[in-house]
Amino acid sequence: MAEPIRLDYVVPGDDFTRAGEASADLKSRLKSLGFPPAAIRRAAIALYEGEINLAIHAGGGRITVALTPERIEMALDDEGPGIPDIALAMSEGYSTAPDEVRSLGFGAGMGLPNMKKYTDEFSIASTVGEGTHIRMAVLTAG
Amino acid sequence: MKISDILSILDAQLLTEGAGLEREVHTACGSDMMSDVLAFVKDQSVLITGLNNPQVVRTADMMDMICIVFVRGKKPDAGILALAEERGMAILCTDHTMFTACGLLYAHGLRGGVH
């Protein structure tokens, strides 16, 4: 079996206008690699929400993508403040985003729920004061 | 309807170049909250918004939308327009409020997507 294609991105923490560059790049690469359109859209939306979170909450972070014909795997790692109550953070409408973020069109408390909704596999681990680690996968046949 | 129809219904101004105005659009979404736009995958083609920042274009791009209408006369800056042009999106600007813009388009047959 061929080795997975690996893509690495760094999301800056100080420039909200650049959040979304990684997901836009992933989307165009998946298109040129011939992945199914529905899988591309789900993966791109989930990663975009993740990028926004990295920029808003975590002071930036790293994204690692691994591609095989069957799976689009995305790992998001940051060294931000962490999430004290993951169950609460996963509920729709819960947000700790400041008004400034809301004025930018985000912070509606839909980020993590959207990421889970659009992916086939989703896991999150977080330690307060150390950071958050998210693993997501979209199955191309799903 | 076509993007060119939206232009005339909303008495709007076209701010991008090179986007095909004869493309058909069937459904639209009106919101200032981008996470809400991202929450529902529907085959929508038009985003109507009063929010003015680059994430509007990125959100529309993720949803495969081809036209963004900025309401209340908001004019996106050159960076936002360049981002849209790279993606072949049409950017329109109208003086109508969000409510009126959505109402006019609905009255002319444009609909929200199906959940």
PDB file of C-alpha atoms in Angstrom:
ATOM      1  CA  MET A   1       0.000   0.000   0.000  1.00  0.00           C
ATOM      2  CA  ALA A   2       1.229   3.475  -0.810  1.00  0.00           C
ATOM      3  CA  GLU A   3       2.378   5.726   2.015  1.00  0.00           C
ATOM      4  CA  PRO A   4      -0.189   8.353   3.093  1.00  0.00           C
ATOM      5  CA  ILE A   5       0.307  11.850   1.678  1.00  0.00           C
ATOM      6  CA  ARG A   6       1.219  14.121   4.573  1.00  0.00           C
ATOM      7  CA  LEU A   7       0.541  17.843   4.784  1.00  0.00           C
ATOM      8  CA  ASP A   8       1.703  20.155   7.559  1.00  0.00           C
ATOM      9  CA  TYR A   9       0.356  23.597   8.359  1.00  0.00           C
ATOM     10  CA  VAL A  10       1.129  26.191  11.001  1.00  0.00           C
ATOM     11  CA  VAL A  11      -1.781  28.414  12.052  1.00  0.00           C
ATOM     12  CA  PRO A  12      -0.645  31.813  13.331  1.00  0.00           C
ATOM     13  CA  GLY A  13      -2.211  32.962  16.567  1.00  0.00           C
ATOM     14  CA  ASP A  14      -1.959  36.661  15.968  1.00  0.00           C
ATOM     15  CA  ASP A  15      -3.592  37.070  12.567  1.00  0.00           C
ATOM     16  CA  PHE A  16      -7.256  36.151  12.406  1.00  0.00           C
ATOM     17  CA  THR A  17      -7.483  37.199   8.755  1.00  0.00           C
ATOM     18  CA  ARG A  18      -5.170  34.314   7.791  1.00  0.00           C
ATOM     19  CA  ALA A  19      -7.206  31.635   9.564  1.00  0.00           C
ATOM     20  CA  GLY A  20      -8.665  29.463   6.824  1.00  0.00           C
ATOM     21  CA  GLU A  21      -5.574  29.355   4.626  1.00  0.00           C
ATOM     22  CA  ALA A  22      -4.818  25.757   5.597  1.00  0.00           C
ATOM     23  CA  SER A  23      -8.346  24.528   4.934  1.00  0.00           C
ATOM     24  CA  ALA A  24      -8.482  26.373   1.608  1.00  0.00           C
ATOM     25  CA  ASP A  25      -5.181  24.738   0.638  1.00  0.00           C
ATOM     26  CA  LEU A  26      -6.399  21.306   1.767  1.00  0.00           C
ATOM     27  CA  LYS A  27      -9.598  21.760  -0.195  1.00  0.00           C
ATOM     28  CA  SER A  28      -7.794  22.566  -3.434  1.00  0.00           C
ATOM     29  CA  ARG A  29      -5.335  19.682  -2.970  1.00  0.00           C
ATOM     30  CA  LEU A  30      -8.152  17.206  -2.302  1.00  0.00           C
ATOM     31  CA  LYS A  31      -9.907  18.452  -5.438  1.00  0.00           C
ATOM     32  CA  SER A  32      -6.825  17.991  -7.576  1.00  0.00           C
ATOM     33  CA  LEU A  33      -6.243  14.530  -6.077  1.00  0.00           C
ATOM     34  CA  GLY A  34      -9.766  13.548  -7.119  1.00  0.00           C
ATOM     35  CA  PHE A  35     -11.373  12.944  -3.696  1.00  0.00           C
ATOM     36  CA  PRO A  36     -15.212  12.799  -3.693  1.00  0.00           C
ATOM     37  CA  PRO A  37     -16.785  16.311  -3.456  1.00  0.00           C
ATOM     38  CA  ALA A  38     -18.928  15.489  -0.396  1.00  0.00           C
ATOM     39  CA  ALA A  39     -15.896  14.215   1.541  1.00  0.00           C
ATOM     40  CA  ILE A  40     -13.871  17.271   0.489  1.00  0.00           C
ATOM     41  CA  ARG A  41     -16.518  19.645   1.746  1.00  0.00           C
ATOM     42  CA  ARG A  42     -16.927  17.870   5.082  1.00  0.00           C
ATOM     43  CA  ALA A  43     -13.174  17.755   5.692  1.00  0.00           C
ATOM     44  CA  ALA A  44     -12.656  21.378   4.645  1.00  0.00           C
ATOM     45  CA  ILE A  45     -15.454  22.703   6.886  1.00  0.00           C
ATOM     46  CA  ALA A  46     -14.246  20.697   9.894  1.00  0.00           C
ATOM     47  CA  LEU A  47     -10.673  21.867   9.421  1.00  0.00           C
ATOM     48  CA  TYR A  48     -11.778  25.461   8.893  1.00  0.00           C
ATOM     49  CA  GLU A  49     -13.661  25.472  12.203  1.00  0.00           C
ATOM     50  CA  GLY A  50     -10.563  23.989  13.809  1.00  0.00           C
ATOM     51  CA  GLU A  51      -8.333  26.673  12.328  1.00  0.00           C
ATOM     52  CA  ILE A  52     -10.645  29.394  13.599  1.00  0.00           C
ATOM     53  CA  ASN A  53     -10.476  27.839  17.081  1.00  0.00           C
ATOM     54  CA  LEU A  54      -6.677  27.691  16.960  1.00  0.00           C
ATOM     55  CA  ALA A  55      -6.535  31.363  15.978  1.00  0.00           C
ATOM     56  CA  ILE A  56      -9.194  32.545  18.456  1.00  0.00           C
ATOM     57  CA  HIS A  57      -8.607  30.439  21.534  1.00  0.00           C
ATOM     58  CA  ALA A  58      -5.198  28.815  21.402  1.00  0.00           C
ATOM     59  CA  GLY A  59      -2.795  31.481  20.179  1.00  0.00           C
ATOM     60  CA  GLY A  60      -2.141  29.387  17.069  1.00  0.00           C
ATOM     61  CA  GLY A  61      -1.196  25.766  16.564  1.00  0.00           C
ATOM     62  CA  ARG A  62      -0.210  23.000  14.172  1.00  0.00           C
ATOM     63  CA  ILE A  63      -2.250  20.944  11.740  1.00  0.00           C
ATOM     64  CA  THR A  64      -1.122  17.630  10.318  1.00  0.00           C
ATOM     65  CA  VAL A  65      -3.095  15.949   7.554  1.00  0.00           C
ATOM     66  CA  ALA A  66      -2.605  12.386   6.340  1.00  0.00           C
ATOM     67  CA  LEU A  67      -4.354  11.272   3.168  1.00  0.00           C
ATOM     68  CA  THR A  68      -5.077   7.831   1.815  1.00  0.00           C
ATOM     69  CA  PRO A  69      -7.730   7.048  -0.806  1.00  0.00           C
ATOM     70  CA  GLU A  70     -10.040   5.897   2.017  1.00  0.00           C
ATOM     71  CA  ARG A  71      -9.364   8.456   4.748  1.00  0.00           C
ATOM     72  CA  ILE A  72      -8.717  12.147   5.304  1.00  0.00           C
ATOM     73  CA  GLU A  73      -7.090  12.338   8.733  1.00  0.00           C
ATOM     74  CA  MET A  74      -6.568  15.672  10.455  1.00  0.00           C
ATOM     75  CA  ALA A  75      -4.701  16.330  13.692  1.00  0.00           C
ATOM     76  CA  LEU A  76      -4.821  19.729  15.398  1.00  0.00           C
ATOM     77  CA  ASP A  77      -2.414  20.428  18.229  1.00  0.00           C
ATOM     78  CA  ASP A  78      -1.931  23.561  20.273  1.00  0.00           C
ATOM     79  CA  GLU A  79      -0.263  24.707  23.430  1.00  0.00           C
ATOM     80  CA  GLY A  80      -3.043  27.077  24.386  1.00  0.00           C
ATOM     81  CA  PRO A  81      -4.975  27.438  27.639  1.00  0.00           C
ATOM     82  CA  GLY A  82      -6.820  24.117  27.290  1.00  0.00           C
ATOM     83  CA  ILE A  83     -10.518  23.368  27.812  1.00  0.00           C
ATOM     84  CA  PRO A  84     -11.670  22.854  31.429  1.00  0.00           C
ATOM     85  CA  ASP A  85     -14.965  21.125  30.585  1.00  0.00           C
ATOM     86  CA  ILE A  86     -14.943  19.347  27.228  1.00  0.00           C
ATOM     87  CA  ALA A  87     -18.569  18.133  27.465  1.00  0.00           C
ATOM     88  CA  LEU A  88     -19.715  21.728  27.958  1.00  0.00           C
ATOM     89  CA  ALA A  89     -17.498  22.965  25.119  1.00  0.00           C
ATOM     90  CA  MET A  90     -19.005  20.329  22.825  1.00  0.00           C
ATOM     91  CA  SER A  91     -22.574  21.515  23.408  1.00  0.00           C
ATOM     92  CA  GLU A  92     -24.088  23.678  20.678  1.00  0.00           C
ATOM     93  CA  GLY A  93     -24.308  27.332  21.578  1.00  0.00           C
ATOM     94  CA  TYR A  94     -21.752  27.284  24.396  1.00  0.00           C
ATOM     95  CA  SER A  95     -18.928  29.701  23.781  1.00  0.00           C
ATOM     96  CA  THR A  96     -16.232  31.478  25.724  1.00  0.00           C
ATOM     97  CA  ALA A  97     -15.328  33.706  22.806  1.00  0.00           C
ATOM     98  CA  PRO A  98     -15.095  37.415  23.619  1.00  0.00           C
ATOM     99  CA  ASP A  99     -17.353  39.993  21.949  1.00  0.00           C
ATOM    100  CA  GLU A 100     -14.496  40.940  19.649  1.00  0.00           C
ATOM    101  CA  VAL A 101     -14.579  37.430  18.147  1.00  0.00           C
ATOM    102  CA  ARG A 102     -18.356  37.486  17.846  1.00  0.00           C
ATOM    103  CA  SER A 103     -18.099  40.728  15.914  1.00  0.00           C
ATOM    104  CA  LEU A 104     -15.963  38.788  13.420  1.00  0.00           C
ATOM    105  CA  GLY A 105     -18.766  36.282  12.822  1.00  0.00           C
ATOM    106  CA  PHE A 106     -17.601  33.465  15.068  1.00  0.00           C
ATOM    107  CA  GLY A 107     -18.016  32.500  18.691  1.00  0.00           C
ATOM    108  CA  ALA A 108     -21.561  31.188  18.309  1.00  0.00           C
ATOM    109  CA  GLY A 109     -20.594  27.987  20.090  1.00  0.00           C
ATOM    110  CA  MET A 110     -20.854  25.901  16.931  1.00  0.00           C
ATOM    111  CA  GLY A 111     -17.179  25.242  16.208  1.00  0.00           C
ATOM    112  CA  LEU A 112     -16.542  21.967  18.042  1.00  0.00           C
ATOM    113  CA  PRO A 113     -20.082  20.628  17.410  1.00  0.00           C
ATOM    114  CA  ASN A 114     -19.662  21.362  13.687  1.00  0.00           C
ATOM    115  CA  MET A 115     -16.288  19.592  13.639  1.00  0.00           C
ATOM    116  CA  LYS A 116     -17.822  16.493  15.188  1.00  0.00           C
ATOM    117  CA  LYS A 117     -20.873  16.643  12.958  1.00  0.00           C
ATOM    118  CA  TYR A 118     -18.924  16.758   9.704  1.00  0.00           C
ATOM    119  CA  THR A 119     -16.392  14.046  10.493  1.00  0.00           C
ATOM    120  CA  ASP A 120     -16.740  10.279  10.848  1.00  0.00           C
ATOM    121  CA  GLU A 121     -14.224  10.040  13.670  1.00  0.00           C
ATOM    122  CA  PHE A 122     -13.621  12.755  16.236  1.00  0.00           C
ATOM    123  CA  SER A 123     -11.715  12.794  19.491  1.00  0.00           C
ATOM    124  CA  ILE A 124     -10.515  15.603  21.703  1.00  0.00           C
ATOM    125  CA  ALA A 125      -8.135  15.653  24.628  1.00  0.00           C
ATOM    126  CA  SER A 126      -7.269  18.761  26.567  1.00  0.00           C
ATOM    127  CA  THR A 127      -5.282  19.713  29.639  1.00  0.00           C
ATOM    128  CA  VAL A 128      -5.764  23.110  31.221  1.00  0.00           C
ATOM    129  CA  GLY A 129      -2.562  25.099  30.951  1.00  0.00           C
ATOM    130  CA  GLU A 130      -0.995  22.689  28.469  1.00  0.00           C
ATOM    131  CA  GLY A 131      -3.103  22.577  25.332  1.00  0.00           C
ATOM    132  CA  THR A 132      -5.650  20.747  23.231  1.00  0.00           C
ATOM    133  CA  HIS A 133      -5.305  17.865  20.794  1.00  0.00           C
ATOM    134  CA  ILE A 134      -7.986  16.992  18.267  1.00  0.00           C
ATOM    135  CA  ARG A 135      -8.032  14.003  15.922  1.00  0.00           C
ATOM    136  CA  MET A 136     -10.599  13.875  13.132  1.00  0.00           C
ATOM    137  CA  ALA A 137     -11.132  11.638  10.127  1.00  0.00           C
ATOM    138  CA  VAL A 138     -13.452  11.797   7.147  1.00  0.00           C
ATOM    139  CA  LEU A 139     -13.995   8.481   5.391  1.00  0.00           C
ATOM    140  CA  THR A 140     -14.217   8.955   1.657  1.00  0.00           C
ATOM    141  CA  ALA A 141     -16.827   6.231   1.298  1.00  0.00           C
ATOM    142  CA  GLY A 142     -18.866   7.645   4.213  1.00  0.00           C
TER     143      GLY A 142
ATOM    144  CA  MET B   1     -32.455  33.043 -10.999  1.00  0.00           C
ATOM    145  CA  LYS B   2     -29.062  34.213 -12.202  1.00  0.00           C
ATOM    146  CA  ILE B   3     -26.478  36.327 -10.409  1.00  0.00           C
ATOM    147  CA  SER B   4     -27.305  39.081 -12.902  1.00  0.00           C
ATOM    148  CA  ASP B   5     -30.935  38.954 -11.681  1.00  0.00           C
ATOM    149  CA  ILE B   6     -29.797  39.478  -8.071  1.00  0.00           C
ATOM    150  CA  LEU B   7     -27.839  42.476  -9.238  1.00  0.00           C
ATOM    151  CA  SER B   8     -30.947  44.136 -10.656  1.00  0.00           C
ATOM    152  CA  ILE B   9     -33.456  42.971  -7.982  1.00  0.00           C
ATOM    153  CA  LEU B  10     -31.294  44.430  -5.206  1.00  0.00           C
ATOM    154  CA  ASP B  11     -30.196  47.429  -7.235  1.00  0.00           C
ATOM    155  CA  ALA B  12     -26.729  46.246  -6.322  1.00  0.00           C
ATOM    156  CA  GLN B  13     -23.236  47.087  -7.435  1.00  0.00           C
ATOM    157  CA  LEU B  14     -20.845  44.427  -8.734  1.00  0.00           C
ATOM    158  CA  LEU B  15     -17.435  44.724  -7.073  1.00  0.00           C
ATOM    159  CA  THR B  16     -15.527  41.798  -8.614  1.00  0.00           C
ATOM    160  CA  GLU B  17     -14.333  41.117 -12.109  1.00  0.00           C
ATOM    161  CA  GLY B  18     -14.348  37.891 -14.037  1.00  0.00           C
ATOM    162  CA  ALA B  19     -17.130  36.115 -12.140  1.00  0.00           C
ATOM    163  CA  GLY B  20     -19.758  34.692 -14.503  1.00  0.00           C
ATOM    164  CA  LEU B  21     -23.007  36.543 -13.880  1.00  0.00           C
ATOM    165  CA  GLU B  22     -25.082  34.145 -15.941  1.00  0.00           C
ATOM    166  CA  ARG B  23     -24.576  31.305 -13.470  1.00  0.00           C
ATOM    167  CA  GLU B  24     -27.802  29.970 -11.968  1.00  0.00           C
ATOM    168  CA  VAL B  25     -28.417  30.211  -8.226  1.00  0.00           C
ATOM    169  CA  HIS B  26     -31.297  28.420  -6.516  1.00  0.00           C
ATOM    170  CA  THR B  27     -30.806  28.819  -2.775  1.00  0.00           C
ATOM    171  CA  ALA B  28     -29.419  31.384  -0.373  1.00  0.00           C
ATOM    172  CA  CYS B  29     -28.461  31.900   3.247  1.00  0.00           C
ATOM    173  CA  GLY B  30     -28.572  35.185   5.166  1.00  0.00           C
ATOM    174  CA  SER B  31     -26.439  35.512   8.301  1.00  0.00           C
ATOM    175  CA  ASP B  32     -23.763  37.502  10.080  1.00  0.00           C
ATOM    176  CA  MET B  33     -22.670  34.432  12.056  1.00  0.00           C
ATOM    177  CA  MET B  34     -20.298  32.363   9.957  1.00  0.00           C
ATOM    178  CA  SER B  35     -20.528  29.336  12.249  1.00  0.00           C
ATOM    179  CA  ASP B  36     -24.258  29.229  11.598  1.00  0.00           C
ATOM    180  CA  VAL B  37     -23.594  29.317   7.866  1.00  0.00           C
ATOM    181  CA  LEU B  38     -21.169  26.414   8.314  1.00  0.00           C
ATOM    182  CA  ALA B  39     -23.609  24.456  10.468  1.00  0.00           C
ATOM    183  CA  PHE B  40     -25.856  23.399   7.622  1.00  0.00           C
ATOM    184  CA  VAL B  41     -24.535  21.757   4.520  1.00  0.00           C
ATOM    185  CA  LYS B  42     -27.085  22.591   1.918  1.00  0.00           C
ATOM    186  CA  ASP B  43     -26.442  23.320  -1.678  1.00  0.00           C
ATOM    187  CA  GLN B  44     -26.621  27.026  -1.308  1.00  0.00           C
ATOM    188  CA  SER B  45     -25.148  29.370  -3.813  1.00  0.00           C
ATOM    189  CA  VAL B  46     -25.580  32.828  -2.320  1.00  0.00           C
ATOM    190  CA  LEU B  47     -24.525  34.289   1.030  1.00  0.00           C
ATOM    191  CA  ILE B  48     -26.219  37.516   2.164  1.00  0.00           C
ATOM    192  CA  THR B  49     -24.391  39.180   5.024  1.00  0.00           C
ATOM    193  CA  GLY B  50     -23.671  42.402   6.864  1.00  0.00           C
ATOM    194  CA  LEU B  51     -20.348  41.084   8.127  1.00  0.00           C
ATOM    195  CA  ASN B  52     -17.343  42.554   6.385  1.00  0.00           C
ATOM    196  CA  ASN B  53     -14.114  40.570   6.801  1.00  0.00           C
ATOM    197  CA  PRO B  54     -12.061  37.965   4.874  1.00  0.00           C
ATOM    198  CA  GLN B  55     -13.658  35.081   6.783  1.00  0.00           C
ATOM    199  CA  VAL B  56     -16.903  35.767   4.902  1.00  0.00           C
ATOM    200  CA  VAL B  57     -15.184  34.765   1.639  1.00  0.00           C
ATOM    201  CA  ARG B  58     -13.453  31.786   3.256  1.00  0.00           C
ATOM    202  CA  THR B  59     -16.738  30.567   4.743  1.00  0.00           C
ATOM    203  CA  ALA B  60     -18.545  30.925   1.415  1.00  0.00           C
ATOM    204  CA  ASP B  61     -15.658  29.094  -0.265  1.00  0.00           C
ATOM    205  CA  MET B  62     -15.923  26.169   2.174  1.00  0.00           C
ATOM    206  CA  MET B  63     -19.632  25.931   1.315  1.00  0.00           C
ATOM    207  CA  ASP B  64     -18.987  26.131  -2.452  1.00  0.00           C
ATOM    208  CA  MET B  65     -21.022  29.328  -2.700  1.00  0.00           C
ATOM    209  CA  ILE B  66     -20.528  31.449  -5.809  1.00  0.00           C
ATOM    210  CA  CYS B  67     -21.991  34.819  -4.825  1.00  0.00           C
ATOM    211  CA  ILE B  68     -21.838  37.053  -1.726  1.00  0.00           C
ATOM    212  CA  VAL B  69     -24.134  40.032  -1.225  1.00  0.00           C
ATOM    213  CA  PHE B  70     -23.012  42.653   1.309  1.00  0.00           C
ATOM    214  CA  VAL B  71     -25.993  44.561   2.691  1.00  0.00           C
ATOM    215  CA  ARG B  72     -26.389  48.068   4.161  1.00  0.00           C
ATOM    216  CA  GLY B  73     -23.907  49.476   1.665  1.00  0.00           C
ATOM    217  CA  LYS B  74     -20.909  47.723   3.206  1.00  0.00           C
ATOM    218  CA  LYS B  75     -17.986  47.606   0.826  1.00  0.00           C
ATOM    219  CA  PRO B  76     -15.312  44.960   1.354  1.00  0.00           C
ATOM    220  CA  ASP B  77     -11.681  46.053   0.985  1.00  0.00           C
ATOM    221  CA  ALA B  78      -9.334  45.154  -1.876  1.00  0.00           C
ATOM    222  CA  GLY B  79      -7.892  42.143  -0.025  1.00  0.00           C
ATOM    223  CA  ILE B  80     -11.322  40.603   0.431  1.00  0.00           C
ATOM    224  CA  LEU B  81     -12.222  41.250  -3.210  1.00  0.00           C
ATOM    225  CA  ALA B  82      -8.956  39.648  -4.379  1.00  0.00           C
ATOM    226  CA  LEU B  83      -9.685  36.571  -2.265  1.00  0.00           C
ATOM    227  CA  ALA B  84     -13.118  36.307  -3.909  1.00  0.00           C
ATOM    228  CA  GLU B  85     -11.785  36.845  -7.429  1.00  0.00           C
ATOM    229  CA  GLU B  86      -9.223  34.053  -6.929  1.00  0.00           C
ATOM    230  CA  ARG B  87     -12.186  31.776  -6.242  1.00  0.00           C
ATOM    231  CA  GLY B  88     -14.342  32.999  -9.116  1.00  0.00           C
ATOM    232  CA  MET B  89     -16.945  34.437  -6.730  1.00  0.00           C
ATOM    233  CA  ALA B  90     -19.154  37.391  -7.511  1.00  0.00           C
ATOM    234  CA  ILE B  91     -19.264  40.068  -4.801  1.00  0.00           C
ATOM    235  CA  LEU B  92     -22.262  42.378  -4.777  1.00  0.00           C
ATOM    236  CA  CYS B  93     -23.036  45.338  -2.571  1.00  0.00           C
ATOM    237  CA  THR B  94     -26.527  46.721  -1.946  1.00  0.00           C
ATOM    238  CA  ASP B  95     -27.869  49.584   0.158  1.00  0.00           C
ATOM    239  CA  HIS B  96     -30.823  47.453   1.291  1.00  0.00           C
ATOM    240  CA  THR B  97     -30.868  46.063   4.833  1.00  0.00           C
ATOM    241  CA  MET B  98     -30.505  42.322   5.429  1.00  0.00           C
ATOM    242  CA  PHE B  99     -34.270  41.914   5.977  1.00  0.00           C
ATOM    243  CA  THR B 100     -35.249  43.756   2.836  1.00  0.00           C
ATOM    244  CA  ALA B 101     -32.580  42.111   0.672  1.00  0.00           C
ATOM    245  CA  CYS B 102     -33.669  38.625   1.776  1.00  0.00           C
ATOM    246  CA  GLY B 103     -37.346  39.543   1.309  1.00  0.00           C
ATOM    247  CA  LEU B 104     -36.829  40.864  -2.206  1.00  0.00           C
ATOM    248  CA  LEU B 105     -34.897  37.776  -3.291  1.00  0.00           C
ATOM    249  CA  TYR B 106     -37.460  35.459  -1.688  1.00  0.00           C
ATOM    250  CA  ALA B 107     -40.284  37.289  -3.449  1.00  0.00           C
ATOM    251  CA  HIS B 108     -38.492  36.658  -6.729  1.00  0.00           C
ATOM    252  CA  GLY B 109     -38.244  32.926  -6.095  1.00  0.00           C
ATOM    253  CA  LEU B 110     -34.916  32.403  -4.326  1.00  0.00           C
ATOM    254  CA  ARG B 111     -35.270  29.999  -1.392  1.00  0.00           C
ATOM    255  CA  GLY B 112     -33.356  28.853   1.673  1.00  0.00           C
ATOM    256  CA  GLY B 113     -31.743  25.443   1.432  1.00  0.00           C
ATOM    257  CA  VAL B 114     -33.437  22.332   2.778  1.00  0.00           C
ATOM    258  CA  HIS B 115     -32.092  21.155   6.126  1.00  0.00           C
TER     259      HIS B 115
END
